[in-house]
CSV table of C-alpha atoms in Angstrom, one decimal:
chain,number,residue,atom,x,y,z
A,1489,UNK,CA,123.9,115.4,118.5
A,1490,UNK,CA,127.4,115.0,118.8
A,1491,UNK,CA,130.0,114.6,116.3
A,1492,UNK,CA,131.1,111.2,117.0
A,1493,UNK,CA,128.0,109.4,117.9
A,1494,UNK,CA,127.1,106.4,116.0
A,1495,UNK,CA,123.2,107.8,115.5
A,1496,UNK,CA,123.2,109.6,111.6
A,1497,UNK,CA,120.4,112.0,111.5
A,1498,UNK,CA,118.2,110.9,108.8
A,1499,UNK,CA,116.0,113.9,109.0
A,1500,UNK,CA,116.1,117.5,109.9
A,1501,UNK,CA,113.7,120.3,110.3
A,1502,UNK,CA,114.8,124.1,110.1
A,1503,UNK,CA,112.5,126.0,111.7
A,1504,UNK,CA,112.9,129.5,110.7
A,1505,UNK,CA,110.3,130.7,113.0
A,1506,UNK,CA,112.2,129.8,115.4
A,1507,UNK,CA,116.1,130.2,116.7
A,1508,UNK,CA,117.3,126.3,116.4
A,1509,UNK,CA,117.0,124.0,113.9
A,1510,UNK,CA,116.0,120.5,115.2
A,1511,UNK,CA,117.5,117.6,114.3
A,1512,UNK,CA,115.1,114.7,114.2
A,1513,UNK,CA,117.7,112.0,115.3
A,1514,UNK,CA,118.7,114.1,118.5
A,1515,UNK,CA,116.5,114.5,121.7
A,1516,UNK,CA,116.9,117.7,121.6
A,1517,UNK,CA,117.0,120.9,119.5
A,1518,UNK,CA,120.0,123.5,118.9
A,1519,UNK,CA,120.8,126.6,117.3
A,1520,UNK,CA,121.3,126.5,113.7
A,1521,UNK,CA,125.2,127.5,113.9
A,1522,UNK,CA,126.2,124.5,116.0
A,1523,UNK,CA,123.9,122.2,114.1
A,1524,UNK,CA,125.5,123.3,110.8
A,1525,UNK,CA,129.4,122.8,112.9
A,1526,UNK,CA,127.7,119.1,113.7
A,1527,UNK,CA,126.6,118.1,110.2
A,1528,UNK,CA,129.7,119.6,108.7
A,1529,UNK,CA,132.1,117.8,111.6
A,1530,UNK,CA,131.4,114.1,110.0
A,1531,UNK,CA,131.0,113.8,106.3
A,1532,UNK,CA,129.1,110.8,107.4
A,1533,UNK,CA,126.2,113.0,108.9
A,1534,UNK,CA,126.0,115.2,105.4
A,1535,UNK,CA,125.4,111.7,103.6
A,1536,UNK,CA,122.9,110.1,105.8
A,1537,UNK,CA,120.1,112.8,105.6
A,1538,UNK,CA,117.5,111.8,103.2
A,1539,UNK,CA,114.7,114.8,104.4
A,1540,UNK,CA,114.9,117.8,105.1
A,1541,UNK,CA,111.8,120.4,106.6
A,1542,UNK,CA,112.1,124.2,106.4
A,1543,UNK,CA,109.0,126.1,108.0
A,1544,UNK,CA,108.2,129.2,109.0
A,1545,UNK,CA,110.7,131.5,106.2
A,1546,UNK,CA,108.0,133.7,105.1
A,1547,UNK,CA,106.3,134.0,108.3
A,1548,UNK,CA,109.6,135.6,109.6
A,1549,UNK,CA,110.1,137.6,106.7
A,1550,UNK,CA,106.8,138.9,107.1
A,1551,UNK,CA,107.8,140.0,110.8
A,1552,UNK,CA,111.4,141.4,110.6
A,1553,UNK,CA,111.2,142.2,107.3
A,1554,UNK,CA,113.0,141.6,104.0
A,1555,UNK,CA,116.2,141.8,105.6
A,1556,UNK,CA,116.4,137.9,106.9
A,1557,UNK,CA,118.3,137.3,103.9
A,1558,UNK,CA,120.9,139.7,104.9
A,1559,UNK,CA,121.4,139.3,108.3
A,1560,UNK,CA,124.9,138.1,109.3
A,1561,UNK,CA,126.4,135.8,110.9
A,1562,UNK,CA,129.1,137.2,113.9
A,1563,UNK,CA,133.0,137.3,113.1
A,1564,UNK,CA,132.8,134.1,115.6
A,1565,UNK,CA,130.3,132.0,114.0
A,1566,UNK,CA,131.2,133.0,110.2
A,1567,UNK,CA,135.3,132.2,111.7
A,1568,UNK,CA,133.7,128.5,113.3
A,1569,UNK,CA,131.3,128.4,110.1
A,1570,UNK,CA,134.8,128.2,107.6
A,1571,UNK,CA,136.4,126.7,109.9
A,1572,UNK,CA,134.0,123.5,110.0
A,1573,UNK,CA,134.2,123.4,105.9
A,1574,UNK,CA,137.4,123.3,106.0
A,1575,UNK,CA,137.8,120.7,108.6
A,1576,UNK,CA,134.7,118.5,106.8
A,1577,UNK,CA,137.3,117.2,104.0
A,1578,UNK,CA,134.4,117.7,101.5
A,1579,UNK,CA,134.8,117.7,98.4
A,1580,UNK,CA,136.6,121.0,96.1
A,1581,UNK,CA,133.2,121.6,94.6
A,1582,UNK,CA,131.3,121.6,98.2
A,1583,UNK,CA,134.0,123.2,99.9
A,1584,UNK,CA,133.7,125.8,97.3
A,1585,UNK,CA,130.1,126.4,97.4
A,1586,UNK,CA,129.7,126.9,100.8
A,1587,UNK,CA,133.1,129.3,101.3
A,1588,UNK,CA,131.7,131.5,98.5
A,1589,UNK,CA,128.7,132.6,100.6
A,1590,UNK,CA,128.6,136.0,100.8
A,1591,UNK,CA,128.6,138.3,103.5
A,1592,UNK,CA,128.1,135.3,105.6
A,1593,UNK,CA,124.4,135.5,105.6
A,1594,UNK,CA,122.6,133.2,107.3
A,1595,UNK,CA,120.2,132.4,105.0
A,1596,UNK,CA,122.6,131.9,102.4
A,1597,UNK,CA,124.7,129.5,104.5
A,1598,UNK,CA,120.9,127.1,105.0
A,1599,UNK,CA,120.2,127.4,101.5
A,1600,UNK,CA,123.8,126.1,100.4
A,1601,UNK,CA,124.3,123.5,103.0
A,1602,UNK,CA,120.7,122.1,102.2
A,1603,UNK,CA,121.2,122.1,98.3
A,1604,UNK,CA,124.1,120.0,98.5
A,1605,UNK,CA,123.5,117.1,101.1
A,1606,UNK,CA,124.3,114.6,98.9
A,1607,UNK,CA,121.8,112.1,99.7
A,1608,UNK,CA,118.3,114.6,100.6
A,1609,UNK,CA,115.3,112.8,98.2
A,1610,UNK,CA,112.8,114.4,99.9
A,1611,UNK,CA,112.3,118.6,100.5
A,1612,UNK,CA,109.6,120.2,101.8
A,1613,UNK,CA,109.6,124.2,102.2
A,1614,UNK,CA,106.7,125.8,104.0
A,1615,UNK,CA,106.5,129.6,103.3
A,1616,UNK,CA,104.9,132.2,101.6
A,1617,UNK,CA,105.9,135.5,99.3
A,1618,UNK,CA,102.8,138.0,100.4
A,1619,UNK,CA,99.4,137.6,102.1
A,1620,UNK,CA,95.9,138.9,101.4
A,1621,UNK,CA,96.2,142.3,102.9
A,1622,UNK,CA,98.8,143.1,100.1
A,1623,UNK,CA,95.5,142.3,97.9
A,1624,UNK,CA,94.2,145.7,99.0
A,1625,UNK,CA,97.1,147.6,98.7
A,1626,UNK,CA,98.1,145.8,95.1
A,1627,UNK,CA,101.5,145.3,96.5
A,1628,UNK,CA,104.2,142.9,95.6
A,1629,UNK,CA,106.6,142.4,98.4
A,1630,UNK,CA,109.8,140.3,97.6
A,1631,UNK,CA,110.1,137.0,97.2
A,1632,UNK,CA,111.6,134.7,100.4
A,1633,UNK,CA,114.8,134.8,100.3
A,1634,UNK,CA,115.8,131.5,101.3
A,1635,UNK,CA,114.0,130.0,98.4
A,1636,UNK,CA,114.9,132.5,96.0
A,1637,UNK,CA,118.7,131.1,96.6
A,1638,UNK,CA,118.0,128.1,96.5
A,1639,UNK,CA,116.5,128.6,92.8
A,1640,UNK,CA,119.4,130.2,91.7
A,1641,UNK,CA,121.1,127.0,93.1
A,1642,UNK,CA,119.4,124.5,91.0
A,1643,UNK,CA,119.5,126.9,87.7
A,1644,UNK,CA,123.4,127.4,88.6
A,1645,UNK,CA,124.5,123.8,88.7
A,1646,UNK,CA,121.3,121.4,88.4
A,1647,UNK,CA,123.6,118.0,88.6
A,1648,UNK,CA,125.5,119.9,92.0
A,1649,UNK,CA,122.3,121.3,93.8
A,1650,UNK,CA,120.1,118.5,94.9
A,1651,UNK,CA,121.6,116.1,93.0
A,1652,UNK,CA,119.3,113.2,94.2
A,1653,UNK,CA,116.0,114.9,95.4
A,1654,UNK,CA,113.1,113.3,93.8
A,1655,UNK,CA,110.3,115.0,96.2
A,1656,UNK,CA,109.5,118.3,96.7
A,1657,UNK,CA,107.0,120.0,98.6
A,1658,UNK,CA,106.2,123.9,98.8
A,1659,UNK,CA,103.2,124.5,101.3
A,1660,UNK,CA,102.1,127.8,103.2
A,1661,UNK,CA,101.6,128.0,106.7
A,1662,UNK,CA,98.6,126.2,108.2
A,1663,UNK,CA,96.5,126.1,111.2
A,1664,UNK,CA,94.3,123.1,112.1
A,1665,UNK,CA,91.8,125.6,113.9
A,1666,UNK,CA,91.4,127.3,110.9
A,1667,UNK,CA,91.4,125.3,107.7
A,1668,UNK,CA,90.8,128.3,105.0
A,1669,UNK,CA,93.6,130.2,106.3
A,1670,UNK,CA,95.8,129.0,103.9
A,1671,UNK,CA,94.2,131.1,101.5
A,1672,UNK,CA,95.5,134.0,103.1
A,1673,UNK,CA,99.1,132.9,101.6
A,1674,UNK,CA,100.5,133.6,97.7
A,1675,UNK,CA,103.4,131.8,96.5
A,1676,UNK,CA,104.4,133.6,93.2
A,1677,UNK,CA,104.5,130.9,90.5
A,1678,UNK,CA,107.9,132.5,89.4
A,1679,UNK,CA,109.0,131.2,93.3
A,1680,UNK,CA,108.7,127.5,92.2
A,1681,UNK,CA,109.8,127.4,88.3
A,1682,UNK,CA,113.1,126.5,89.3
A,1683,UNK,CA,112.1,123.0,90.7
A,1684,UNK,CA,111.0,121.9,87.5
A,1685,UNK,CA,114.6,121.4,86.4
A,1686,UNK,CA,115.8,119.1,89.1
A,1687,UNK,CA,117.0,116.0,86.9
A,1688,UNK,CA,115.5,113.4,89.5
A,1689,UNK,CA,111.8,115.4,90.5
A,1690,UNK,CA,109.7,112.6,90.5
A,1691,UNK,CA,106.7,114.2,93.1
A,1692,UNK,CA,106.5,118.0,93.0
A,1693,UNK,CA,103.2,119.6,95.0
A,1694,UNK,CA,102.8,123.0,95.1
A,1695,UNK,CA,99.8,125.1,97.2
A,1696,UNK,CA,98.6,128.1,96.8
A,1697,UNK,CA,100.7,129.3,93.8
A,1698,UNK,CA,99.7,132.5,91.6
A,1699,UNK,CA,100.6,134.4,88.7
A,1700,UNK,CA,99.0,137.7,89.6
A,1701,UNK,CA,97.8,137.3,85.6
A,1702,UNK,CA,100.9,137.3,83.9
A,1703,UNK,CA,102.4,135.0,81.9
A,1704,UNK,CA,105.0,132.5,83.4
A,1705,UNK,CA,108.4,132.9,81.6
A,1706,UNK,CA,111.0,130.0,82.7
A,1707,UNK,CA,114.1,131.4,84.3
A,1708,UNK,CA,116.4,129.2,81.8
A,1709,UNK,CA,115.8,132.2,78.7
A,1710,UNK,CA,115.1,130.0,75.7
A,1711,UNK,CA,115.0,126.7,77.9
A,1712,UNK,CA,111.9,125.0,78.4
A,1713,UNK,CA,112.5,122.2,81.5
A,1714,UNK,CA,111.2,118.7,80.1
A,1715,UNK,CA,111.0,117.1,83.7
A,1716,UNK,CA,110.6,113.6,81.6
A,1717,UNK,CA,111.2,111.8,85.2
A,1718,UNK,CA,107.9,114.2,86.7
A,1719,UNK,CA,105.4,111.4,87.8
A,1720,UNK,CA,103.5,113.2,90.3
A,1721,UNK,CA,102.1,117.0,90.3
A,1722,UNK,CA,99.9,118.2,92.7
A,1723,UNK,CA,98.5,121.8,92.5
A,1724,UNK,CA,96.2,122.7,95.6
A,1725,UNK,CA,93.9,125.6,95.7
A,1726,UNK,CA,96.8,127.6,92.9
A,1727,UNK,CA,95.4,130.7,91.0
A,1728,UNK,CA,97.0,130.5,87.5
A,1729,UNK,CA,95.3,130.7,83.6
A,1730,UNK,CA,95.2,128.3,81.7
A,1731,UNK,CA,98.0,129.4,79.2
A,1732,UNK,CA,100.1,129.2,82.4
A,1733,UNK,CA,99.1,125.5,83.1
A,1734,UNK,CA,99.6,124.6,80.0
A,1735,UNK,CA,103.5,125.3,80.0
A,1736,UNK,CA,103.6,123.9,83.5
A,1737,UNK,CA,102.3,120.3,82.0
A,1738,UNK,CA,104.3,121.0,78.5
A,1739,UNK,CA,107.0,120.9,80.9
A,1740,UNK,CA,105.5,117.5,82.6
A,1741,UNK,CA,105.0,115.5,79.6
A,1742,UNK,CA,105.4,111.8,81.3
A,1743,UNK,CA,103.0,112.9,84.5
A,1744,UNK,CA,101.3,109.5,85.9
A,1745,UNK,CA,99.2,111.8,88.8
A,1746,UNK,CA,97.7,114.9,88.3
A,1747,UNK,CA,95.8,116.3,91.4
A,1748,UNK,CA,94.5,120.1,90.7
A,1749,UNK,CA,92.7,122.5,92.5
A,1750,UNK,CA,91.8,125.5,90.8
A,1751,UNK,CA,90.6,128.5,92.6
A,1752,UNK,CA,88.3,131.3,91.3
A,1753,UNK,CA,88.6,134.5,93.1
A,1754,UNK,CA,85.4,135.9,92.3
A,1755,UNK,CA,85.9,139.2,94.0
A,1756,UNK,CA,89.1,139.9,90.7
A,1757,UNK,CA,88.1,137.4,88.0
A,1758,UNK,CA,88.8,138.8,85.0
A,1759,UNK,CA,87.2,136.5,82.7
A,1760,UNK,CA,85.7,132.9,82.3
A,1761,UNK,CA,87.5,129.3,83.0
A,1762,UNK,CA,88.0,128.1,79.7
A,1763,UNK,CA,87.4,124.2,79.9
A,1764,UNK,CA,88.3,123.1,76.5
A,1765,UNK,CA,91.4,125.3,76.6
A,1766,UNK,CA,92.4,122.8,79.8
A,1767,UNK,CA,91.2,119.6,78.1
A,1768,UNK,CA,93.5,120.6,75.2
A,1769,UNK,CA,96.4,121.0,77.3
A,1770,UNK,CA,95.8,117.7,78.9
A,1771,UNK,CA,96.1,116.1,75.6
A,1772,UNK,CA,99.8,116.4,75.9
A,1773,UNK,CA,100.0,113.5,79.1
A,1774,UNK,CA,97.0,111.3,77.2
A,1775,UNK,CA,99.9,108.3,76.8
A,1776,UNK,CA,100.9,108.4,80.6
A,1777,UNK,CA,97.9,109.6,83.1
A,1778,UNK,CA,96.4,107.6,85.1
A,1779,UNK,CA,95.4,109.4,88.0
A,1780,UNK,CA,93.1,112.6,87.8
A,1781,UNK,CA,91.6,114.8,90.0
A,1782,UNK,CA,90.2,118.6,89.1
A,1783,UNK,CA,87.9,120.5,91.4
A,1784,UNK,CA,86.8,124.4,91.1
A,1785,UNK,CA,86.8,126.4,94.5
A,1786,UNK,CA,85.2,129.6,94.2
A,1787,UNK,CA,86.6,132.0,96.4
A,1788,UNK,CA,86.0,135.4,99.0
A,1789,UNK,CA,82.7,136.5,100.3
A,1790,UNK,CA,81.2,137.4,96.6
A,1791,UNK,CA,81.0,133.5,96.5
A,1792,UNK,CA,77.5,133.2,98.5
A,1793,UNK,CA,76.2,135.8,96.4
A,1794,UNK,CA,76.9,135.1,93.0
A,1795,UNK,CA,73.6,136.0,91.2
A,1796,UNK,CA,75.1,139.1,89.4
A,1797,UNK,CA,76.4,138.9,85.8
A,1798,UNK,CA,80.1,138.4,85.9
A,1799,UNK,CA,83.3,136.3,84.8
A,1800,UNK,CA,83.7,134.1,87.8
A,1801,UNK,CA,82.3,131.0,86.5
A,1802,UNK,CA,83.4,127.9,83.8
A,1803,UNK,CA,82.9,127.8,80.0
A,1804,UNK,CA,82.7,124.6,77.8
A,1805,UNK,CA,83.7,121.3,79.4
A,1806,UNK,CA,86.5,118.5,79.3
A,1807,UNK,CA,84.7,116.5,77.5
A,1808,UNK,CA,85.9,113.4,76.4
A,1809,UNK,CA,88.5,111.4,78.0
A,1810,UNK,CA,88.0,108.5,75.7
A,1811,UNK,CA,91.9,109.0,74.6
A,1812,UNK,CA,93.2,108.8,77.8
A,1813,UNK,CA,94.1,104.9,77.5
A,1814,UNK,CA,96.1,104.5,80.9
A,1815,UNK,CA,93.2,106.3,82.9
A,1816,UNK,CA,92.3,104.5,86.2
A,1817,UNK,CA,91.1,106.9,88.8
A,1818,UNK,CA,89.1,110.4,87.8
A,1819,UNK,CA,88.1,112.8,90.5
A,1820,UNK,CA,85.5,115.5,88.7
A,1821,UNK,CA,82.6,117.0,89.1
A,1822,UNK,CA,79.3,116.5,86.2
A,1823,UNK,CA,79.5,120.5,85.1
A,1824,UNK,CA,83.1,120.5,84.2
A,1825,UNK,CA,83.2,116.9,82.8
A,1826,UNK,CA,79.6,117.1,80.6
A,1827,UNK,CA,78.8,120.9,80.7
A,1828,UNK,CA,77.1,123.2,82.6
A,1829,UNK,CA,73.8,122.8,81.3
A,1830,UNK,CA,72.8,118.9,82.4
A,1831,UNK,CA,70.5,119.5,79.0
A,1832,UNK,CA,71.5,117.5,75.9
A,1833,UNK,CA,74.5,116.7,77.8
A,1834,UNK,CA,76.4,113.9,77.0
A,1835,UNK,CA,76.2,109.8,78.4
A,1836,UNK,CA,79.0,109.1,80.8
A,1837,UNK,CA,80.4,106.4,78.6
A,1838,UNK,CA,80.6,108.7,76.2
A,1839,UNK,CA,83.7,110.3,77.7
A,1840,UNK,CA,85.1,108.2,80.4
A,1841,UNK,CA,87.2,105.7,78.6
A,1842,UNK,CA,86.9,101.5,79.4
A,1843,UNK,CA,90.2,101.4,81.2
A,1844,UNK,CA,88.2,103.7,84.8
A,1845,UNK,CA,88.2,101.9,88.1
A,1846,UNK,CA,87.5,104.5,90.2
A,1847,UNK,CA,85.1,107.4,89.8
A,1848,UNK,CA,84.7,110.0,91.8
A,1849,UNK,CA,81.6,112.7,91.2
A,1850,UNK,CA,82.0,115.3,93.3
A,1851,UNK,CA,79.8,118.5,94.2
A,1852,UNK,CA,82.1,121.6,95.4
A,1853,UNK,CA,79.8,123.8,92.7
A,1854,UNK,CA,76.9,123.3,94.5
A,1855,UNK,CA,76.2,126.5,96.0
A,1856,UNK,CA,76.8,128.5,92.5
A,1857,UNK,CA,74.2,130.4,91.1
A,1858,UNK,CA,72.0,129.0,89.0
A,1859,UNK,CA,74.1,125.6,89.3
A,1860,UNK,CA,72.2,123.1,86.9
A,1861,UNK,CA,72.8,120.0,88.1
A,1862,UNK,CA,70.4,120.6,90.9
A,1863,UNK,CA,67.6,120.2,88.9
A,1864,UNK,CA,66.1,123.9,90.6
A,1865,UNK,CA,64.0,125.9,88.9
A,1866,UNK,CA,65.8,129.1,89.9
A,1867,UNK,CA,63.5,131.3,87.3
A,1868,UNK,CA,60.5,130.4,89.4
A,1869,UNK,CA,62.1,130.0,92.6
A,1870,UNK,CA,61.0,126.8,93.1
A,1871,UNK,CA,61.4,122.8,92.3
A,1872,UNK,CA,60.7,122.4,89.1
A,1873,UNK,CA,61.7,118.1,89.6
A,1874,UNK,CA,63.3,116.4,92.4
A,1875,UNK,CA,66.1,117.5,93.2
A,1876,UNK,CA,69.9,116.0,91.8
A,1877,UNK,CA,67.4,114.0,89.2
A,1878,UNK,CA,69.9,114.8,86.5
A,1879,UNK,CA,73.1,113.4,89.0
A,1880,UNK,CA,71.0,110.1,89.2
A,1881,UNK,CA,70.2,109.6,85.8
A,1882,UNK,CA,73.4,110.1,84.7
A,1883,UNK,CA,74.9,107.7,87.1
A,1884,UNK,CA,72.2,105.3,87.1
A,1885,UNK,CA,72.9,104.9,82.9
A,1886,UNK,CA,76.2,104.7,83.4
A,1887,UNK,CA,75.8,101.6,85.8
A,1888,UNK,CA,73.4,99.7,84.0
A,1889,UNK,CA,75.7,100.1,80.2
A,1890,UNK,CA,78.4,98.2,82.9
A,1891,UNK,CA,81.4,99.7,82.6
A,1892,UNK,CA,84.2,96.5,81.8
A,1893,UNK,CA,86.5,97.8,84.8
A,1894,UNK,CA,84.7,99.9,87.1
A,1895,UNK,CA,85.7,98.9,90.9
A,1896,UNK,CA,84.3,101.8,92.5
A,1897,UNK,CA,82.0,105.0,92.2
A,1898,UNK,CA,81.7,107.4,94.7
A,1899,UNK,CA,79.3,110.0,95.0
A,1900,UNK,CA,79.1,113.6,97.1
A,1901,UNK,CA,76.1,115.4,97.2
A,1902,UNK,CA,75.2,118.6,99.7
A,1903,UNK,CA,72.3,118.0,101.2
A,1904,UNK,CA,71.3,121.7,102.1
A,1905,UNK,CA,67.9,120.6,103.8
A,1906,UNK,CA,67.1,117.7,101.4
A,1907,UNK,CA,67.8,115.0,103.9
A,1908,UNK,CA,65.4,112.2,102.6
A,1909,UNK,CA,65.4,113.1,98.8
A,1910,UNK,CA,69.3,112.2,99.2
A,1911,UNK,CA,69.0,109.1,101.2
A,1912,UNK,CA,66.6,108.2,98.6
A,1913,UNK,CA,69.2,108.5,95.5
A,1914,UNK,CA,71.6,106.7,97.7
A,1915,UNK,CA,69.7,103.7,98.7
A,1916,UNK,CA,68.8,103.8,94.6
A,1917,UNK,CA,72.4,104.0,93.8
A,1918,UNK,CA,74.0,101.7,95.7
A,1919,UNK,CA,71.2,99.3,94.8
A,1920,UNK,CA,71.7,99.8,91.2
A,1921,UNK,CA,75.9,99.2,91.7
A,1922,UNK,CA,75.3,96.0,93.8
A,1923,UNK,CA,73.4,94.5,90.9
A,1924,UNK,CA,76.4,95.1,88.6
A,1925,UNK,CA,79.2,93.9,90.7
A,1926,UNK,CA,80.5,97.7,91.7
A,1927,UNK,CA,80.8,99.4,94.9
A,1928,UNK,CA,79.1,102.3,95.3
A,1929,UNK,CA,78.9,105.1,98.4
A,1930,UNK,CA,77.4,108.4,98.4
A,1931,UNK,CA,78.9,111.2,100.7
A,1932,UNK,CA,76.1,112.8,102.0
A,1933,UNK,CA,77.4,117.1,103.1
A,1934,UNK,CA,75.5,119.2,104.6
């Protein structure tokens, strides 16, 4: 891209794992250095990028080591790097910033010029702080640099550092050949605390995050964020108690979406999945949700075989939602909304307020031990009534009270073998929701 033309670059990607950084507006890519001389050339290119991509950190932490935060630039591109601020004619307080990075480190000089492009909305960071194989050794390498700084720059100067961002996005590296091999990637929850205090964060969705079972602390001492303008929180496949979700949505009081996937290592679950202890921290977004989605994912190779005695599985139940006035979409499964035991368990519209459109069941617990809404007799290895009979009840009751609003239920069920006993409570399901006016569809797994 050069300096003069008239094309602004309204998006980059810095690809770590690799030595240029692309610009999406150019046809072709260019080390990082002259990129960073092009952008800072033409004030008019620092104000026209509204996206920013940076992939690959971690990955190259993990192979050179922790020392990609210090490695320096050379006297010639640190001499062109000041040079180019100087020459920008940006403003004292940006000219500042970037002059004042020490040692000239490179990954300093990203984080900087990233957290003050005054027009970015959207970030998206794709890294990682350890992997699996430190689960053996109990290690805890250091965090990734890059993000580190750019934590400190939000908690420095919140109204300087991405004044404008309203999306962010932290994801860990993943392959399309091998869709579980994100959960060889940790992001420490103390990694992404920092976003939670942008003034603008409207979207914020964060994989793979854990605590390691400690207790968060915010890095403001004393200061709670209150991220009133938070709209949006996605949390896939995270590890963290429920104390620690609880100050994440204390911290998210005005949250519209919440999509959440917990994980359960079973191999180092320390105790049980407390499900009224979420459903009272949910009580704190009851005025302004309106789109849920919770799902359990039991995890590692102790998963299949699950029959032993031990604190991998749920406790209580959400319960009712009845409260939840703004409530339009819901994405559960029967044993965390009603219970593990389908026994004595409560109606649908008993919980699910008036106000639902769409419902989602789904069935990602089908394959624990002694799962009861499979209607098995597991004591005497054997059917004790036809299979998912408790699933169809449930949902057939829930059809024929007609819920006011209902648009749409939707329906997975795993099959495991029991091809025509689930085509029959399909063909019964979608029956029963044609006669009340709602759309029904049942995902049949394997």
């Amino acid at each position: 891209m050069d300096g003069s033309s008239s094309v602004l670059p309204a998006s980059i990607i810095w690809n770590s794992g690799q030595p240029d950084v692309e610009l999406v507006s150019s046809s072709s890519s260019s080390p990082i250095i002259g990129d960073m001389r092009r952008l800072l050339r033409n004030p008019a290119h620092l104000h026209s990028v509204r996206h920013a991509a940076i992939r690959r950190i971690g990955v190259l932490q993990q192979q050179l080591g922790p020392g990609l935060a210090a490695k320096p630039l050379t006297v010639e591109q640190k001499f062109a790097f000041m040079t180019h601020i100087m020459e920008a004619n940006l403003p004292a307080s940006i000219s500042a910033a970037l002059s004042q990075n020490d040692e000239g480190q490179l990954a300093g000089a990203i984080a900087i010029l990233l957290s003050r492009l005054p027009s970015l909305d959207t970030l998206e960071i794709q890294t990682f702080d350890r992997t699996d194989d430190d689960e053996w050794t109990r290690s805890r390498p250091p965090g990734d640099p890059v993000v580190l700084l750019l934590g400190q720059l939000i908690l420095s100067d919140s109204s300087a550092s991405f004044p404008n961002v309203t999306v962010v996005k932290v994801l860990v590296p993943s392959l399309e050949e091998d869709p579980d091999g994100e959960f060889k990637y940790y992001v420490y929850a103390d990694t992404v605390l920092s976003f939670f205090y942008l003034p603008r964060i409207r979207t914020l969705e964060l994989h793979r995050v854990e605590d390691g079972g400690q207790p968060i602390n915010w890095p403001v001492l004393g200061s709670t964020p209150s991220a009133t303008n938070l709209e949006e929180l996605v949390l896939s496949k995270v590890q963290l108690s429920e104390a620690n979700v609880n100050q994440l949505l204390q911290a998210s009081p005005n949250l519209k979406v919440l999509r959440w996937e917990h994980v359960i290592d079973a191999e180092y679950a320390g105790s049980w999945l407390n499900l009224a202890s979420l459903q009272a921290s949910l009580e704190t977004l009851k005025g302004s949700l309106e789109d849920f989605s919770f799902s359990l994912i039991l995890w590692t190779s102790t998963a299949i075989d699950c029959g032993e005695p031990g604190p991998w599985g749920i406790r209580g139940a959400l319960a009712s939602l009845m409260s939840f006035e703004r409530l339009r979409r819901l994405v559960v499964s029967l044993p965390v909304l009603l219970g593990w035991e389908s026994k004595n368990s409560p109606r649908l519209d008993e919980v699910l307020p008036t106000g639902i459109q769409r419902l989602t069941i789904t069935n990602e617990m089908f394959y624990w031990w002694h799962y009861r809404w499979d209607d098995l007799d597991w004591e005497g290895d054997g059917l004790n009534v036809p299979r998912w009979r408790s699933i169809e009840a449930k949902i057939l009751e829930y059809l024929e009270g007609r819920p006011p609003n209902l648009e749409e239920l939707r329906l997975e069920l795993s099959t495991t073998g029991e091809d025509l006993r689930a085509q029959e409570v399909r063909n019964k399901l979608v029956s029963a929701g044609e006669a009340c006016g709602i759309n029904v569809t049942v995902e049949l797994k394997p």
